[in-house]
Short mmCIF file of C-alpha atoms in Angstrom, two decimals:
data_model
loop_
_atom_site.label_atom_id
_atom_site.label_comp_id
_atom_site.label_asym_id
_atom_site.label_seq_id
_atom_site.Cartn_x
_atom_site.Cartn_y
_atom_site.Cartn_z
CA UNK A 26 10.73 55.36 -33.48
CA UNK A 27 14.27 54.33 -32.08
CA UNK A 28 14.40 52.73 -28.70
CA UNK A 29 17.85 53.78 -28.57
CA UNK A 30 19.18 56.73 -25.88
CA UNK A 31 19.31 60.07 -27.97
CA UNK A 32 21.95 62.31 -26.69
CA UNK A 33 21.08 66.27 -26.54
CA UNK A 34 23.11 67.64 -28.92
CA UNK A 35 24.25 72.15 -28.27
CA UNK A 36 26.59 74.15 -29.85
CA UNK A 37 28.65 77.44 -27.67
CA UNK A 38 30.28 80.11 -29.41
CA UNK A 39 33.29 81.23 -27.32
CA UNK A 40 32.81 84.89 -29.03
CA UNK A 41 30.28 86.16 -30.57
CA UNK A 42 31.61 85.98 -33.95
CA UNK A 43 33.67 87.28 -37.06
CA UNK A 44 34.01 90.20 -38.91
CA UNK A 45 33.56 90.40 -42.78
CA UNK A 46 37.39 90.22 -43.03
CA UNK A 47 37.00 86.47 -42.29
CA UNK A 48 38.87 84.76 -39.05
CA UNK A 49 39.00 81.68 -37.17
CA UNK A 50 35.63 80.95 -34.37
CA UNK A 51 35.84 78.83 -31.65
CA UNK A 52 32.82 76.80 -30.75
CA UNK A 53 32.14 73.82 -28.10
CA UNK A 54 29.69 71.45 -29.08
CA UNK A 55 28.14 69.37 -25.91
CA UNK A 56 27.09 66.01 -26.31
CA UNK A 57 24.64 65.55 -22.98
CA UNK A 58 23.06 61.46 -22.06
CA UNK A 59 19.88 61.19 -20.95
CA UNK A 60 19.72 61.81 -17.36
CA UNK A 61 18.28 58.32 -16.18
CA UNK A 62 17.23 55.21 -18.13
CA UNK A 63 15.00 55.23 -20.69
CA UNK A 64 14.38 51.43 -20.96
CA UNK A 65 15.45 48.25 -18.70
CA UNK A 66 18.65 47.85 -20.63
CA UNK A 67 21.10 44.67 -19.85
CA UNK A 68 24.64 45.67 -18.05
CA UNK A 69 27.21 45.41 -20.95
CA UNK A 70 29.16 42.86 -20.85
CA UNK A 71 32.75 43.77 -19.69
CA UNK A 72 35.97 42.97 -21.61
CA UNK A 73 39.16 44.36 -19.78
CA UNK A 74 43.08 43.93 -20.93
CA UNK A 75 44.95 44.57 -17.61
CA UNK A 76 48.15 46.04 -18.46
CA UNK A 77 50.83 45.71 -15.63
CA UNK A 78 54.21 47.62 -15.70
CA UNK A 79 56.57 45.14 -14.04
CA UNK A 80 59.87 47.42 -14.85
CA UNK A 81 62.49 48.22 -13.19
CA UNK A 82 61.11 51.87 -11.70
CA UNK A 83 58.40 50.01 -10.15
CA UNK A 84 59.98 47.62 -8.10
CA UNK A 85 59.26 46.88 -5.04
CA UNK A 86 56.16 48.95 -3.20
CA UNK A 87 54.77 50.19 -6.65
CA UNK A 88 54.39 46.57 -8.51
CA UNK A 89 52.61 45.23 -5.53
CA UNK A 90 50.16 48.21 -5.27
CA UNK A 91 49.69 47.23 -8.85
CA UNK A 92 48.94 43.84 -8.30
CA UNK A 93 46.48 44.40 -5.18
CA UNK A 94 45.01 47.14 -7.95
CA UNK A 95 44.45 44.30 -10.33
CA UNK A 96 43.26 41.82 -7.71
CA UNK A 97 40.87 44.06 -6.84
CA UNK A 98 39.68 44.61 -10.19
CA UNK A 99 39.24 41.41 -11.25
CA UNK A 100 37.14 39.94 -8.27
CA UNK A 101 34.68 42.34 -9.00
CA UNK A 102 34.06 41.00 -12.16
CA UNK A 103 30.93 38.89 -13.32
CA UNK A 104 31.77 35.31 -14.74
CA UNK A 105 30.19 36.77 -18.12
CA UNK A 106 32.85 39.54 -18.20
CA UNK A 107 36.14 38.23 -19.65
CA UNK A 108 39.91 39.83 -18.69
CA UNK A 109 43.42 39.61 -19.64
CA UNK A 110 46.52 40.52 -18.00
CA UNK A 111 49.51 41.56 -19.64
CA UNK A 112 52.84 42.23 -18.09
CA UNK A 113 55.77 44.47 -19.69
CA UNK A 114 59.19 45.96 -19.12
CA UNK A 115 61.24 46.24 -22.15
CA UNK A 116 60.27 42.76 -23.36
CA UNK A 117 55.99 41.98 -23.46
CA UNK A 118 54.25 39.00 -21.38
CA UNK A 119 50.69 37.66 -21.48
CA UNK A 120 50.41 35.57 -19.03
CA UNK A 121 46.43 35.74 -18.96
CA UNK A 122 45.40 35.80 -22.83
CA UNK A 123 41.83 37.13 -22.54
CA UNK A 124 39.73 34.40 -21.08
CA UNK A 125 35.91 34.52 -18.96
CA UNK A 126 36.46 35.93 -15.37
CA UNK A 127 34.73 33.23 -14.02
CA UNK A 128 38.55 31.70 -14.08
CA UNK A 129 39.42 34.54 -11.91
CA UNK A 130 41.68 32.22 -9.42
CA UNK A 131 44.08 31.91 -12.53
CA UNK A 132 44.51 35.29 -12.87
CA UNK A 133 44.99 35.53 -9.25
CA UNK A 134 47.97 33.28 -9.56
CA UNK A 135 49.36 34.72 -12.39
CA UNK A 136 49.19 38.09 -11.16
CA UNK A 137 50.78 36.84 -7.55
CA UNK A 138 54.12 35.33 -9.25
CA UNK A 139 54.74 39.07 -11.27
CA UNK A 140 58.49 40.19 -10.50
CA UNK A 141 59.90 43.42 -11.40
CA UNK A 142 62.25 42.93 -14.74
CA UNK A 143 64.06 45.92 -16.86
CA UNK A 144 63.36 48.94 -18.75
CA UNK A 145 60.04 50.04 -19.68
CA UNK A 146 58.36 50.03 -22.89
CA UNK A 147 54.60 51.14 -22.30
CA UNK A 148 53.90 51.52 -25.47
CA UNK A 149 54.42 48.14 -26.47
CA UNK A 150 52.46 47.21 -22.86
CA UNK A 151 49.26 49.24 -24.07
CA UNK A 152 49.02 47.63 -27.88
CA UNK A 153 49.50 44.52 -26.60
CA UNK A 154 46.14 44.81 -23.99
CA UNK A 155 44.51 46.73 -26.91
CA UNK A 156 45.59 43.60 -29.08
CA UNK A 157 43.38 41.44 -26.63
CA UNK A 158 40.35 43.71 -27.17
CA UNK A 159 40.36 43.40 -31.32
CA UNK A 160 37.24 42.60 -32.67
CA UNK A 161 34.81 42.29 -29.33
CA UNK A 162 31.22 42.41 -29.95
CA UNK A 163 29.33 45.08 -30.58
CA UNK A 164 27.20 44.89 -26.82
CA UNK A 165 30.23 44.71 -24.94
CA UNK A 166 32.72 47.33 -23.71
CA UNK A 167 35.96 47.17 -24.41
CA UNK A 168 38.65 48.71 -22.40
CA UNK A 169 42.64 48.59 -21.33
CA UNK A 170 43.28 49.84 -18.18
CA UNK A 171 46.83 50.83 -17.46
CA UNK A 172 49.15 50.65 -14.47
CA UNK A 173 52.30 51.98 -14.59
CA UNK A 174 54.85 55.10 -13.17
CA UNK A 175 54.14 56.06 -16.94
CA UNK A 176 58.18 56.07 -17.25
CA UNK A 177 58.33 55.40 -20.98
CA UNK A 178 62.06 54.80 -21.78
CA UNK A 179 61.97 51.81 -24.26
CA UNK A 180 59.92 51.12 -27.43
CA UNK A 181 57.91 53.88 -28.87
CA UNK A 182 58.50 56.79 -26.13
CA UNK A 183 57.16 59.62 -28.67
CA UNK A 184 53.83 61.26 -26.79
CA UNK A 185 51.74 62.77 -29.79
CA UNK A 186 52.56 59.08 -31.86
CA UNK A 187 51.20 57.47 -28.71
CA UNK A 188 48.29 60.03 -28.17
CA UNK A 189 47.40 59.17 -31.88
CA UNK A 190 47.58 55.03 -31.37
CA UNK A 191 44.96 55.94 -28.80
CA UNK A 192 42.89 57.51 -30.71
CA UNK A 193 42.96 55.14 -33.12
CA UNK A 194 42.05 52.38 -30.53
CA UNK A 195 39.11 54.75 -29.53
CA UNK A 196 37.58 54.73 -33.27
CA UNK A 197 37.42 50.85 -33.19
CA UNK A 198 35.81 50.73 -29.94
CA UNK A 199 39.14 49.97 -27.32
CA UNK A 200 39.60 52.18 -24.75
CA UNK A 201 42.37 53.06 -22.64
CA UNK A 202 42.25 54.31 -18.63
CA UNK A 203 45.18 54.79 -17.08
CA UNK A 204 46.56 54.65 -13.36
CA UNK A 205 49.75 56.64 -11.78
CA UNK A 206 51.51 54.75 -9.46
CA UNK A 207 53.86 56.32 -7.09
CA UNK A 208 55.13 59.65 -6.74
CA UNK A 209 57.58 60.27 -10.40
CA UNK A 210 54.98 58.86 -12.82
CA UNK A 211 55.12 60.61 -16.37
CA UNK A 212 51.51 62.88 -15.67
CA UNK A 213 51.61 64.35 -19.01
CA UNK A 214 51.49 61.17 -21.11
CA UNK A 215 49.24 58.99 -18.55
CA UNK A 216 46.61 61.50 -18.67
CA UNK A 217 46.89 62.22 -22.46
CA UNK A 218 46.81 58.29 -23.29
CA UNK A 219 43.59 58.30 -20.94
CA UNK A 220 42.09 61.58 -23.05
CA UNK A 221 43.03 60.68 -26.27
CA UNK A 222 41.99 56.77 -25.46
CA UNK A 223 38.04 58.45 -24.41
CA UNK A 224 38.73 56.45 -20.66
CA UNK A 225 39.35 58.09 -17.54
CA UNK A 226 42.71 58.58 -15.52
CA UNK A 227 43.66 58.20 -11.94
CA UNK A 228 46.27 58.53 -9.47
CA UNK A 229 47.76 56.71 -6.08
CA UNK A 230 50.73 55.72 -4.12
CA UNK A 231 48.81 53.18 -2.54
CA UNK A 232 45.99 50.50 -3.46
CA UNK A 233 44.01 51.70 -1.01
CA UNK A 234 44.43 55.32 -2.88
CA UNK A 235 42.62 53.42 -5.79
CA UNK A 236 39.62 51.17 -4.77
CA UNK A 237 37.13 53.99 -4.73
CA UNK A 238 38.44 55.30 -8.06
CA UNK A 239 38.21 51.33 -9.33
CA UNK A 240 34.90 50.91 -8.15
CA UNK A 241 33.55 54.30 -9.86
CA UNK A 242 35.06 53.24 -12.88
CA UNK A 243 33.30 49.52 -13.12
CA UNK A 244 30.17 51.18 -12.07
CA UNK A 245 30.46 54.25 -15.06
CA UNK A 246 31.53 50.91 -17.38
CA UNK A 247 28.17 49.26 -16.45
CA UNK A 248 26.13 52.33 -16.61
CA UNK A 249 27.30 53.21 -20.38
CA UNK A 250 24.47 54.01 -22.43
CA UNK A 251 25.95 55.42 -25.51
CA UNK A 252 28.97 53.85 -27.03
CA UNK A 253 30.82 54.58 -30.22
CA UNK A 254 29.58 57.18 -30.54
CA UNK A 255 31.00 60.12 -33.06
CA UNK A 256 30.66 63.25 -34.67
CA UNK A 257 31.39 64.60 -38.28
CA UNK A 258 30.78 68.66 -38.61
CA UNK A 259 29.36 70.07 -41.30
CA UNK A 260 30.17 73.46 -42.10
CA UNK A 261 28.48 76.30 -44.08
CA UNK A 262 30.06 76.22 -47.84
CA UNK A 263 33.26 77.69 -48.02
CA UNK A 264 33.76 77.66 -43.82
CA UNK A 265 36.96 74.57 -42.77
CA UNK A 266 35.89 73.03 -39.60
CA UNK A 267 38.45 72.14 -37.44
CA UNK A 268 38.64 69.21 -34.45
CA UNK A 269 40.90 70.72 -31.71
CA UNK A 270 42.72 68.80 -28.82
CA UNK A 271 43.54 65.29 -28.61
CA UNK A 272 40.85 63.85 -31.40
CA UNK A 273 41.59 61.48 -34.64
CA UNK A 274 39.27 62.87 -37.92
CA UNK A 275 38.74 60.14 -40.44
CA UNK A 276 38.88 61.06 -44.00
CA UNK A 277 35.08 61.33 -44.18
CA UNK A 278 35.08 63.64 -41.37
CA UNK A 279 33.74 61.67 -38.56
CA UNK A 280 35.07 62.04 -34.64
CA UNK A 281 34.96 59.78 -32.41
CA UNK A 282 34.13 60.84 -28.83
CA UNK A 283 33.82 59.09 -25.48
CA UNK A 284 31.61 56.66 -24.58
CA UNK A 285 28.62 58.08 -22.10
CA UNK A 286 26.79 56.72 -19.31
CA UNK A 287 23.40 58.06 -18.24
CA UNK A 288 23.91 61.59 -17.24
CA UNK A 289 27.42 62.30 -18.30
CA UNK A 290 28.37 64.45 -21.51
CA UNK A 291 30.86 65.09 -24.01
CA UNK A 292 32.57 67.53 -25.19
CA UNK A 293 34.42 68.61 -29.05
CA UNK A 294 35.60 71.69 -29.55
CA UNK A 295 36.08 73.14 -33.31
CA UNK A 296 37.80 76.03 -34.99
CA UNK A 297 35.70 77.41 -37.79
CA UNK A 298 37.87 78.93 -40.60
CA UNK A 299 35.63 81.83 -42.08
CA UNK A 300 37.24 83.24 -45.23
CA UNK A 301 35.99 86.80 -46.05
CA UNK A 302 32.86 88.23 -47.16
CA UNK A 303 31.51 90.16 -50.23
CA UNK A 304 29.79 92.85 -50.00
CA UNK A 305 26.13 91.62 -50.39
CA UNK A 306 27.28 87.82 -49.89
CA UNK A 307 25.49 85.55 -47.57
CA UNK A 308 26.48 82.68 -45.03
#
């Protein structure tokens, strides 16, 4: 018998179903954790690719709520975690390549002598973090965590192609969180990069705004008990099942969802294509 956390797998019809004239169905399948630990499992190691927006938009009060933001981060870190900081505007720094946090005064310093620069490319920003993250092992979790006015005016500024990247990142185990500094930040594609990227999104003008949200997030990281994890549907023969919202389906059929901590669920939602039925036909 596997040791492993099971999650608790149901399936909600939003009608109650189709004629024989065929149509499309709407279901939402929930993926629920267990609700406490099963087993005296080790925290997960933590790898994070800090991704700083040091544009032009965010000069001034922004880039130095983003900095406090990182500070923050990163002294809250165990020396068996491991960070990297990269900084972007239309040109891509990384002036922490992904190292232990037990050098965390380095990445103090580094993070302290940021200035603001020129246009933004976030795009470039994010794949760069996500870069850092390649190839982690398989017991840690891998994440980027954005800061930015999400002001995407440089690079690749196309939302679904950026959506999709995320996605991508998700099915090799990266993902992306993202934070809104300041009033104008582009809400639309920070929260999409965050949904499509399985990581969580949040919002401030101030640091301040942000610790509590910080400190949730490093404690969900910690709690994660089921990573990786994915779907594929199977459909009755002749029924197309279809992965709506921000999702990437391999060409097997499998769906990769967010990672889940103890307690916390996930959700797909699918359109069933059902052709028509003959009289005296079964499904």
């Amino acid at each position: 018998t596997s040791t492993l956390p099971q999650p608790t797998v149901s399936i909600v019809p939003m009608r109650q179903g189709v004629t024989t004239a065929g149509g499309t169905l709407e279901v939402m399948v929930r993926f629920a954790a267990p609700a406490q630990r099963v087993s005296a499992a080790a925290r997960p190691v933590l790898r994070l690719a800090l991704v700083i927006d040091r544009s032009g938009s965010m000069s001034g009060k922004p880039l130095e709520e983003a900095k406090r933001c990182v500070e923050h981060i990163v002294t809250r870190l165990q020396p068996t975690d491991s960070v990297a900081v990269v900084a972007y505007d239309n040109q891509v720094q990384t002036p922490v390549p992904l190292q232990p946090a037990s050098t965390s005064q380095a990445v103090l310093s580094a993070i302290r002598e940021m200035e603001s620069g020129g246009s933004t490319d976030l795009f470039a920003g994010w794949e760069t973090g996500a870069k850092q993250l390649e190839a982690g092992q398989s017991n840690a979790v891998s994440r980027v965590v954005v800061l930015s006015d999400g002001q995407a005016n440089a690079g690749l500024t196309d939302t679904p192609q950026i959506f999709k990247h995320c996605a991508e990142w998700l099915a090799k185990g990266v993902t992306t969180t993202t934070v809104g500094l300041g009033r104008g930040f582009n809400e639309d594609l920070m929260v999409g990069m965050a949904t499509a990227g399985g990581g969580q999104h949040y919002y401030g003008e101030s640091a301040e705004d942000l610790f509590d949200g910080f400190d949730e997030e490093l404690s969900l990281l910690k709690s994660l008990c089921l990573r990786r994890l994915r779907a594929r549907p199977i459909a009755a023969p002749g029924v197309i099942a279809e992965p709506l919202g921000l999702v990437t389906q391999t060409a097997e059929g499998w769906v990769t969802l967010s990672d889940l901590a103890w307690g916390s669920e996930a959700f797909l939602v699918l359109r069933l294509h059902v052709p028509a039925q003959r009289e005296g036909s079964e499904m």
